Every structure is written in C-alpha cells, then in structure tokens.
mmCIF file of C-alpha atoms in Angstrom:
data_model
loop_
_atom_site.group_PDB
_atom_site.id
_atom_site.type_symbol
_atom_site.label_atom_id
_atom_site.label_comp_id
_atom_site.label_asym_id
_atom_site.label_seq_id
_atom_site.Cartn_x
_atom_site.Cartn_y
_atom_site.Cartn_z
ATOM 1 C CA GLN A 432 21.934 5.213 -4.090
ATOM 2 C CA LYS A 433 18.919 3.046 -3.053
ATOM 3 C CA GLU A 434 16.719 3.298 -0.122
ATOM 4 C CA VAL A 435 17.331 -0.337 0.431
ATOM 5 C CA GLU A 436 20.324 -2.251 0.437
ATOM 6 C CA GLN A 437 20.945 -5.913 0.281
ATOM 7 C CA ASP A 438 23.494 -8.123 -0.804
ATOM 8 C CA PRO A 439 22.861 -10.029 -3.484
ATOM 9 C CA GLY A 440 24.713 -13.191 -2.761
ATOM 10 C CA PRO A 441 24.656 -16.035 -4.302
ATOM 11 C CA LEU A 442 24.298 -18.002 -1.007
ATOM 12 C CA SER A 443 24.095 -21.933 -0.677
ATOM 13 C CA VAL A 444 23.430 -23.885 2.058
ATOM 14 C CA PRO A 445 23.407 -27.502 2.831
ATOM 15 C CA GLU A 446 19.658 -28.680 3.646
ATOM 16 C CA GLY A 447 19.104 -28.266 7.280
ATOM 17 C CA ALA A 448 20.937 -25.335 8.097
ATOM 18 C CA ILE A 449 19.937 -21.464 8.829
ATOM 19 C CA VAL A 450 19.687 -18.732 6.327
ATOM 20 C CA SER A 451 20.362 -15.881 7.083
ATOM 21 C CA LEU A 452 19.261 -12.317 4.566
ATOM 22 C CA ASN A 453 20.155 -9.020 5.953
ATOM 23 C CA CYS A 454 18.874 -5.590 4.565
ATOM 24 C CA THR A 455 20.524 -2.213 5.433
ATOM 25 C CA TYR A 456 17.515 1.030 4.570
ATOM 26 C CA SER A 457 18.039 4.486 4.886
ATOM 27 C CA ASN A 458 14.972 6.530 4.475
ATOM 28 C CA SER A 459 13.857 7.000 7.987
ATOM 29 C CA ALA A 460 10.337 7.479 7.205
ATOM 30 C CA PHE A 461 10.001 3.810 6.589
ATOM 31 C CA GLN A 462 7.643 1.978 9.112
ATOM 32 C CA TYR A 463 6.739 -0.796 7.344
ATOM 33 C CA PHE A 464 8.781 -3.644 6.064
ATOM 34 C CA MET A 465 8.286 -6.868 4.359
ATOM 35 C CA TRP A 466 10.008 -10.074 2.968
ATOM 36 C CA TYR A 467 8.913 -11.494 -0.255
ATOM 37 C CA ARG A 468 10.057 -14.445 -2.026
ATOM 38 C CA GLN A 469 10.612 -15.062 -5.542
ATOM 39 C CA TYR A 470 10.886 -18.134 -7.486
ATOM 40 C CA SER A 471 12.671 -18.842 -11.248
ATOM 41 C CA ARG A 472 10.292 -16.796 -14.046
ATOM 42 C CA LYS A 473 7.805 -16.006 -10.918
ATOM 43 C CA GLY A 474 6.100 -13.223 -9.255
ATOM 44 C CA PRO A 475 7.149 -12.469 -5.789
ATOM 45 C CA GLU A 476 5.163 -13.685 -3.014
ATOM 46 C CA LEU A 477 4.663 -12.331 0.459
ATOM 47 C CA LEU A 478 6.692 -14.048 2.714
ATOM 48 C CA MET A 479 6.986 -11.911 5.955
ATOM 49 C CA TYR A 480 5.336 -8.456 6.922
ATOM 50 C CA THR A 481 5.974 -6.270 10.404
ATOM 51 C CA TYR A 482 5.509 -2.845 11.709
ATOM 52 C CA SER A 483 8.574 -0.560 13.307
ATOM 53 C CA SER A 484 11.076 -2.370 15.322
ATOM 54 C CA GLY A 485 10.575 -6.196 16.732
ATOM 55 C CA ASN A 486 10.635 -9.431 15.512
ATOM 56 C CA LYS A 487 7.630 -11.768 14.042
ATOM 57 C CA GLU A 488 7.668 -15.579 14.364
ATOM 58 C CA ASP A 489 5.923 -17.436 11.223
ATOM 59 C CA GLY A 490 6.897 -21.324 11.447
ATOM 60 C CA ARG A 491 10.556 -22.001 10.004
ATOM 61 C CA PHE A 492 10.667 -17.842 9.252
ATOM 62 C CA THR A 493 11.685 -14.898 11.771
ATOM 63 C CA ALA A 494 11.797 -11.080 10.652
ATOM 64 C CA GLN A 495 13.874 -8.387 12.757
ATOM 65 C CA VAL A 496 13.556 -4.911 12.295
ATOM 66 C CA ASP A 497 16.214 -2.835 14.059
ATOM 67 C CA LYS A 498 14.741 0.485 13.564
ATOM 68 C CA SER A 499 17.650 2.077 15.075
ATOM 69 C CA SER A 500 20.385 0.912 13.057
ATOM 70 C CA LYS A 501 17.802 0.300 10.221
ATOM 71 C CA TYR A 502 18.280 -2.990 9.908
ATOM 72 C CA ILE A 503 16.061 -5.938 8.685
ATOM 73 C CA SER A 504 16.495 -9.465 8.569
ATOM 74 C CA LEU A 505 15.144 -12.645 7.817
ATOM 75 C CA PHE A 506 16.332 -16.084 9.283
ATOM 76 C CA ILE A 507 14.908 -19.324 7.881
ATOM 77 C CA ARG A 508 15.378 -22.716 10.402
ATOM 78 C CA ASP A 509 15.313 -25.974 9.025
ATOM 79 C CA SER A 510 15.962 -25.153 5.416
ATOM 80 C CA GLN A 511 14.815 -26.705 2.480
ATOM 81 C CA PRO A 512 15.383 -27.524 -1.171
ATOM 82 C CA SER A 513 12.203 -25.856 -1.335
ATOM 83 C CA ASP A 514 13.717 -22.538 -0.236
ATOM 84 C CA SER A 515 15.584 -22.274 -2.473
ATOM 85 C CA ALA A 516 14.687 -18.651 -4.372
ATOM 86 C CA THR A 517 15.315 -15.002 -4.085
ATOM 87 C CA TYR A 518 14.539 -13.105 -1.655
ATOM 88 C CA LEU A 519 13.541 -9.680 -1.118
ATOM 89 C CA CYS A 520 13.362 -7.495 1.207
ATOM 90 C CA ALA A 521 11.039 -3.969 1.546
ATOM 91 C CA GLY A 522 10.190 -0.694 3.257
ATOM 92 C CA SER A 523 7.488 1.467 2.915
ATOM 93 C CA GLY A 524 6.838 4.755 4.954
ATOM 94 C CA ASP A 525 4.230 5.800 2.772
ATOM 95 C CA TYR A 526 2.426 4.638 -0.411
ATOM 96 C CA LYS A 527 6.102 4.170 -1.992
ATOM 97 C CA LEU A 528 7.351 0.701 -1.278
ATOM 98 C CA SER A 529 11.138 0.117 -2.271
ATOM 99 C CA PHE A 530 12.643 -2.979 -2.530
ATOM 100 C CA GLY A 531 16.626 -4.168 -2.237
ATOM 101 C CA ALA A 532 18.113 -6.089 -5.235
ATOM 102 C CA GLY A 533 17.385 -9.268 -4.178
ATOM 103 C CA THR A 534 19.528 -12.451 -2.452
ATOM 104 C CA THR A 535 19.563 -15.604 -4.764
ATOM 105 C CA VAL A 536 19.598 -18.602 -2.025
ATOM 106 C CA THR A 537 19.884 -22.319 -2.911
ATOM 107 C CA VAL A 538 19.570 -25.125 -0.425
ATOM 108 C CA ARG A 539 21.450 -28.217 -1.214
ATOM 109 C CA ALA A 540 19.746 -31.398 -0.510
ATOM 110 C CA ASN B 1149 -9.533 -15.353 -6.357
ATOM 111 C CA ALA B 1150 -7.536 -14.205 -9.558
ATOM 112 C CA GLY B 1151 -5.625 -10.786 -7.429
ATOM 113 C CA VAL B 1152 -3.543 -8.957 -10.074
ATOM 114 C CA THR B 1153 -3.528 -10.138 -13.756
ATOM 115 C CA GLN B 1154 -1.216 -8.962 -16.101
ATOM 116 C CA THR B 1155 -1.466 -8.888 -20.166
ATOM 117 C CA PRO B 1156 0.480 -9.967 -22.091
ATOM 118 C CA LYS B 1157 2.622 -12.659 -20.545
ATOM 119 C CA PHE B 1158 5.480 -12.402 -23.686
ATOM 120 C CA GLN B 1159 6.042 -9.365 -25.844
ATOM 121 C CA VAL B 1160 8.868 -8.758 -28.480
ATOM 122 C CA LEU B 1161 9.038 -5.099 -29.709
ATOM 123 C CA LYS B 1162 11.514 -3.655 -32.536
ATOM 124 C CA THR B 1163 12.944 -0.161 -31.220
ATOM 125 C CA GLY B 1164 10.826 2.442 -31.521
ATOM 126 C CA GLN B 1165 7.676 0.817 -31.556
ATOM 127 C CA SER B 1166 4.914 0.905 -28.862
ATOM 128 C CA MET B 1167 2.797 -0.643 -26.503
ATOM 129 C CA THR B 1168 1.100 -0.962 -23.521
ATOM 130 C CA LEU B 1169 1.083 -3.088 -20.271
ATOM 131 C CA GLN B 1170 -1.747 -4.269 -18.815
ATOM 132 C CA CYS B 1171 -2.657 -4.953 -15.092
ATOM 133 C CA ALA B 1172 -6.162 -5.727 -13.516
ATOM 134 C CA GLN B 1173 -6.624 -6.377 -9.841
ATOM 135 C CA ASP B 1174 -9.773 -7.802 -8.460
ATOM 136 C CA MET B 1175 -9.049 -7.466 -4.504
ATOM 137 C CA ASN B 1176 -10.749 -3.959 -4.375
ATOM 138 C CA HIS B 1177 -7.071 -2.226 -3.659
ATOM 139 C CA ASN B 1178 -6.532 1.361 -3.426
ATOM 140 C CA SER B 1179 -2.698 1.783 -4.485
ATOM 141 C CA MET B 1180 -0.677 0.410 -7.638
ATOM 142 C CA TYR B 1181 2.243 0.022 -8.662
ATOM 143 C CA TRP B 1182 4.544 -0.240 -11.744
ATOM 144 C CA TYR B 1183 7.943 -2.240 -11.342
ATOM 145 C CA ARG B 1184 10.652 -3.221 -13.560
ATOM 146 C CA GLN B 1185 12.903 -6.099 -12.925
ATOM 147 C CA ASP B 1186 16.704 -6.488 -14.160
ATOM 148 C CA PRO B 1187 19.201 -8.677 -13.053
ATOM 149 C CA GLY B 1188 20.343 -7.476 -10.083
ATOM 150 C CA MET B 1189 18.824 -4.922 -9.404
ATOM 151 C CA GLY B 1190 16.152 -5.623 -7.831
ATOM 152 C CA LEU B 1191 12.917 -4.783 -8.335
ATOM 153 C CA ARG B 1192 12.822 -0.810 -8.799
ATOM 154 C CA LEU B 1193 10.025 1.729 -8.852
ATOM 155 C CA ILE B 1194 8.694 3.181 -12.302
ATOM 156 C CA TYR B 1195 5.037 4.915 -11.274
ATOM 157 C CA TYR B 1196 2.684 4.097 -8.493
ATOM 158 C CA SER B 1197 -1.194 5.256 -8.269
ATOM 159 C CA ALA B 1198 -1.763 6.109 -4.735
ATOM 160 C CA SER B 1199 -5.336 6.286 -5.341
ATOM 161 C CA GLU B 1200 -7.760 5.927 -8.237
ATOM 162 C CA GLY B 1201 -7.022 9.368 -10.289
ATOM 163 C CA THR B 1202 -3.564 9.970 -8.976
ATOM 164 C CA THR B 1203 -0.422 9.158 -10.224
ATOM 165 C CA ASP B 1204 3.488 9.759 -9.219
ATOM 166 C CA LYS B 1205 6.569 8.852 -10.612
ATOM 167 C CA GLY B 1206 9.005 6.421 -8.899
ATOM 168 C CA GLU B 1207 12.882 5.825 -9.090
ATOM 169 C CA VAL B 1208 12.826 5.005 -13.089
ATOM 170 C CA PRO B 1209 9.834 6.841 -14.733
ATOM 171 C CA ASN B 1210 11.917 8.073 -18.655
ATOM 172 C CA GLY B 1211 10.416 6.702 -21.236
ATOM 173 C CA TYR B 1212 7.054 5.833 -19.924
ATOM 174 C CA ASN B 1213 3.495 7.074 -19.417
ATOM 175 C CA VAL B 1214 0.638 5.419 -16.949
ATOM 176 C CA SER B 1215 -3.127 5.580 -16.958
ATOM 177 C CA ARG B 1216 -5.155 4.607 -13.600
ATOM 178 C CA LEU B 1217 -8.568 3.537 -15.578
ATOM 179 C CA ASN B 1218 -10.360 3.146 -13.058
ATOM 180 C CA LYS B 1219 -9.932 1.522 -9.164
ATOM 181 C CA ARG B 1220 -9.611 -1.772 -10.805
ATOM 182 C CA GLU B 1221 -7.067 -1.148 -13.572
ATOM 183 C CA PHE B 1222 -3.865 0.412 -14.136
ATOM 184 C CA SER B 1223 -1.398 0.312 -17.248
ATOM 185 C CA LEU B 1224 1.779 1.098 -18.242
ATOM 186 C CA ARG B 1225 2.732 2.287 -22.112
ATOM 187 C CA LEU B 1226 6.250 2.550 -23.695
ATOM 188 C CA GLU B 1227 5.307 5.268 -26.313
ATOM 189 C CA SER B 1228 8.654 4.436 -28.196
ATOM 190 C CA ALA B 1229 10.626 1.256 -26.949
ATOM 191 C CA ALA B 1230 14.247 0.850 -26.531
ATOM 192 C CA PRO B 1231 16.640 -1.629 -26.255
ATOM 193 C CA SER B 1232 17.042 -0.261 -22.451
ATOM 194 C CA GLN B 1233 13.385 -0.910 -21.681
ATOM 195 C CA THR B 1234 13.943 -4.958 -21.596
ATOM 196 C CA SER B 1235 12.953 -6.378 -18.532
ATOM 197 C CA VAL B 1236 10.592 -8.539 -17.059
ATOM 198 C CA TYR B 1237 7.566 -5.294 -15.696
ATOM 199 C CA PHE B 1238 5.432 -6.751 -12.427
ATOM 200 C CA CYS B 1239 2.260 -4.743 -11.492
ATOM 201 C CA ALA B 1240 1.311 -5.151 -7.777
ATOM 202 C CA SER B 1241 -1.487 -3.791 -5.712
ATOM 203 C CA ARG B 1242 -2.232 -3.091 -1.905
ATOM 204 C CA GLN B 1243 -4.964 -1.768 0.500
ATOM 205 C CA GLY B 1244 -3.322 1.508 0.982
ATOM 206 C CA ALA B 1245 -0.068 3.028 2.708
ATOM 207 C CA GLY B 1246 1.120 0.056 5.405
ATOM 208 C CA THR B 1247 -0.497 -3.087 4.146
ATOM 209 C CA GLU B 1248 1.612 -5.517 2.005
ATOM 210 C CA ALA B 1249 1.658 -5.261 -1.545
ATOM 211 C CA PHE B 1250 0.290 -8.389 -4.308
ATOM 212 C CA PHE B 1251 2.436 -9.365 -7.142
ATOM 213 C CA GLY B 1252 1.237 -10.135 -10.633
ATOM 214 C CA GLN B 1253 3.229 -13.069 -12.152
ATOM 215 C CA GLY B 1254 4.582 -10.629 -14.947
ATOM 216 C CA THR B 1255 5.275 -9.400 -18.776
ATOM 217 C CA ARG B 1256 8.873 -10.573 -20.213
ATOM 218 C CA LEU B 1257 9.326 -7.707 -22.578
ATOM 219 C CA THR B 1258 11.898 -8.033 -25.139
ATOM 220 C CA VAL B 1259 13.178 -5.031 -27.518
ATOM 221 C CA VAL B 1260 15.453 -5.295 -30.497
#
C-alpha cells in the first residue's frame, strides 16, 4: 500500500470553477506536506508547502492539512485554463518524501 | 541559477545495456533523490541520499544503483536495462528533512 493515496481523476471543470483536490496518507510520522504542479513533459514544481495541521493560502490556492484524519486538500479558486496540469500531493516525516499518484486537471475555457 | 540539472534528457537503450543518469544541483542542498514516474503511478522513490556519504533504498530500488559523488552530484546507474525500466526519471534535491524539494526536468528512458 502506498503511503500517500490520491485519486488520479481526470478532473474537468469550467473556467472560474473551484477545483478541489484531495489525498490521504497512512504514515503518522508525516509532518510536512506539499503540493506540486506538473505540466506535460515537465518536472514537478512546488506549489504549496505546509507544516503540520492547518490552512495555508497563497493567492488563488489554499492548502489544508487535517492530521487527525490524515487528509490533505488543495483548493484552486477562480480556475484558469493555465491551471490545467497534473497536481501531486506529498508527505514527509524525515528525509523520505512520498508522493501520491497525481490528479490530472483540465480547466475548460 | 540552474537549480537541478539532469543529463541526458532522452535515451534509448537495448535490453541488457548499462547506463548512468547524471544529476547535479547548485543550491548547496544536503539531500538528493531519484524518482521514476510511470502513468497512473505517480512518483516512486528509487534511492535517496540524506547527506553526502549516505544513500538509502526507496520504494523501488531493484535493478538500480546510486552514487553520491559529492555534495552536488547524485548519479543513478542501470547495470542491465530491462523494458520494465522504461520510464521518466526525475532527480530532486532539498536542504534537509522538512524542507521543500526541487526537481530537475527529467530523463525520458526507453528500453527496447
């Protein structure tokens, strides 16, 4: 069983909609959580970084972590066609960094 | 600032051939990682190096070896390539535990 589970989608939404992405994890030692965005044929780029439980907001992006339920979320408000990409969640407790399968999102103009 | 640089970008190998994938970072990071990415599987950790002089197995280490040449460089070697090793390989680095990781642009490897 993977340490981080993520629904691969795909997810298709109209422009301006809210995109909601979720992951669950099994490793209780995870303290650090990340969301990466990956465009086709490119390397992943860091989108959001959070420590422990709570919310973090950066522009149109909000990351949430609920350690009690081992649940990680990413919300994208006012989605744009340029947000079309694969989004990967990740968790880390020490030096190992474990990723979910990634969710492919398409924002339709 | 180049960040994480991987070479080569593309490679085609015949079954049984060997090759080394190179990775270098210029951010003075302590930890470096090798992942493979296959459709529907996300990023799976092959090996990592927490600091110079140490290496550890990840989720899928079989068929691979690594060398942490110095603080900047971390190479991945396929001794006898198999079609199952056809994948996109990513190198990443981070300052240490609890910090964000930065990725290279990937190496697309096809084994025929």
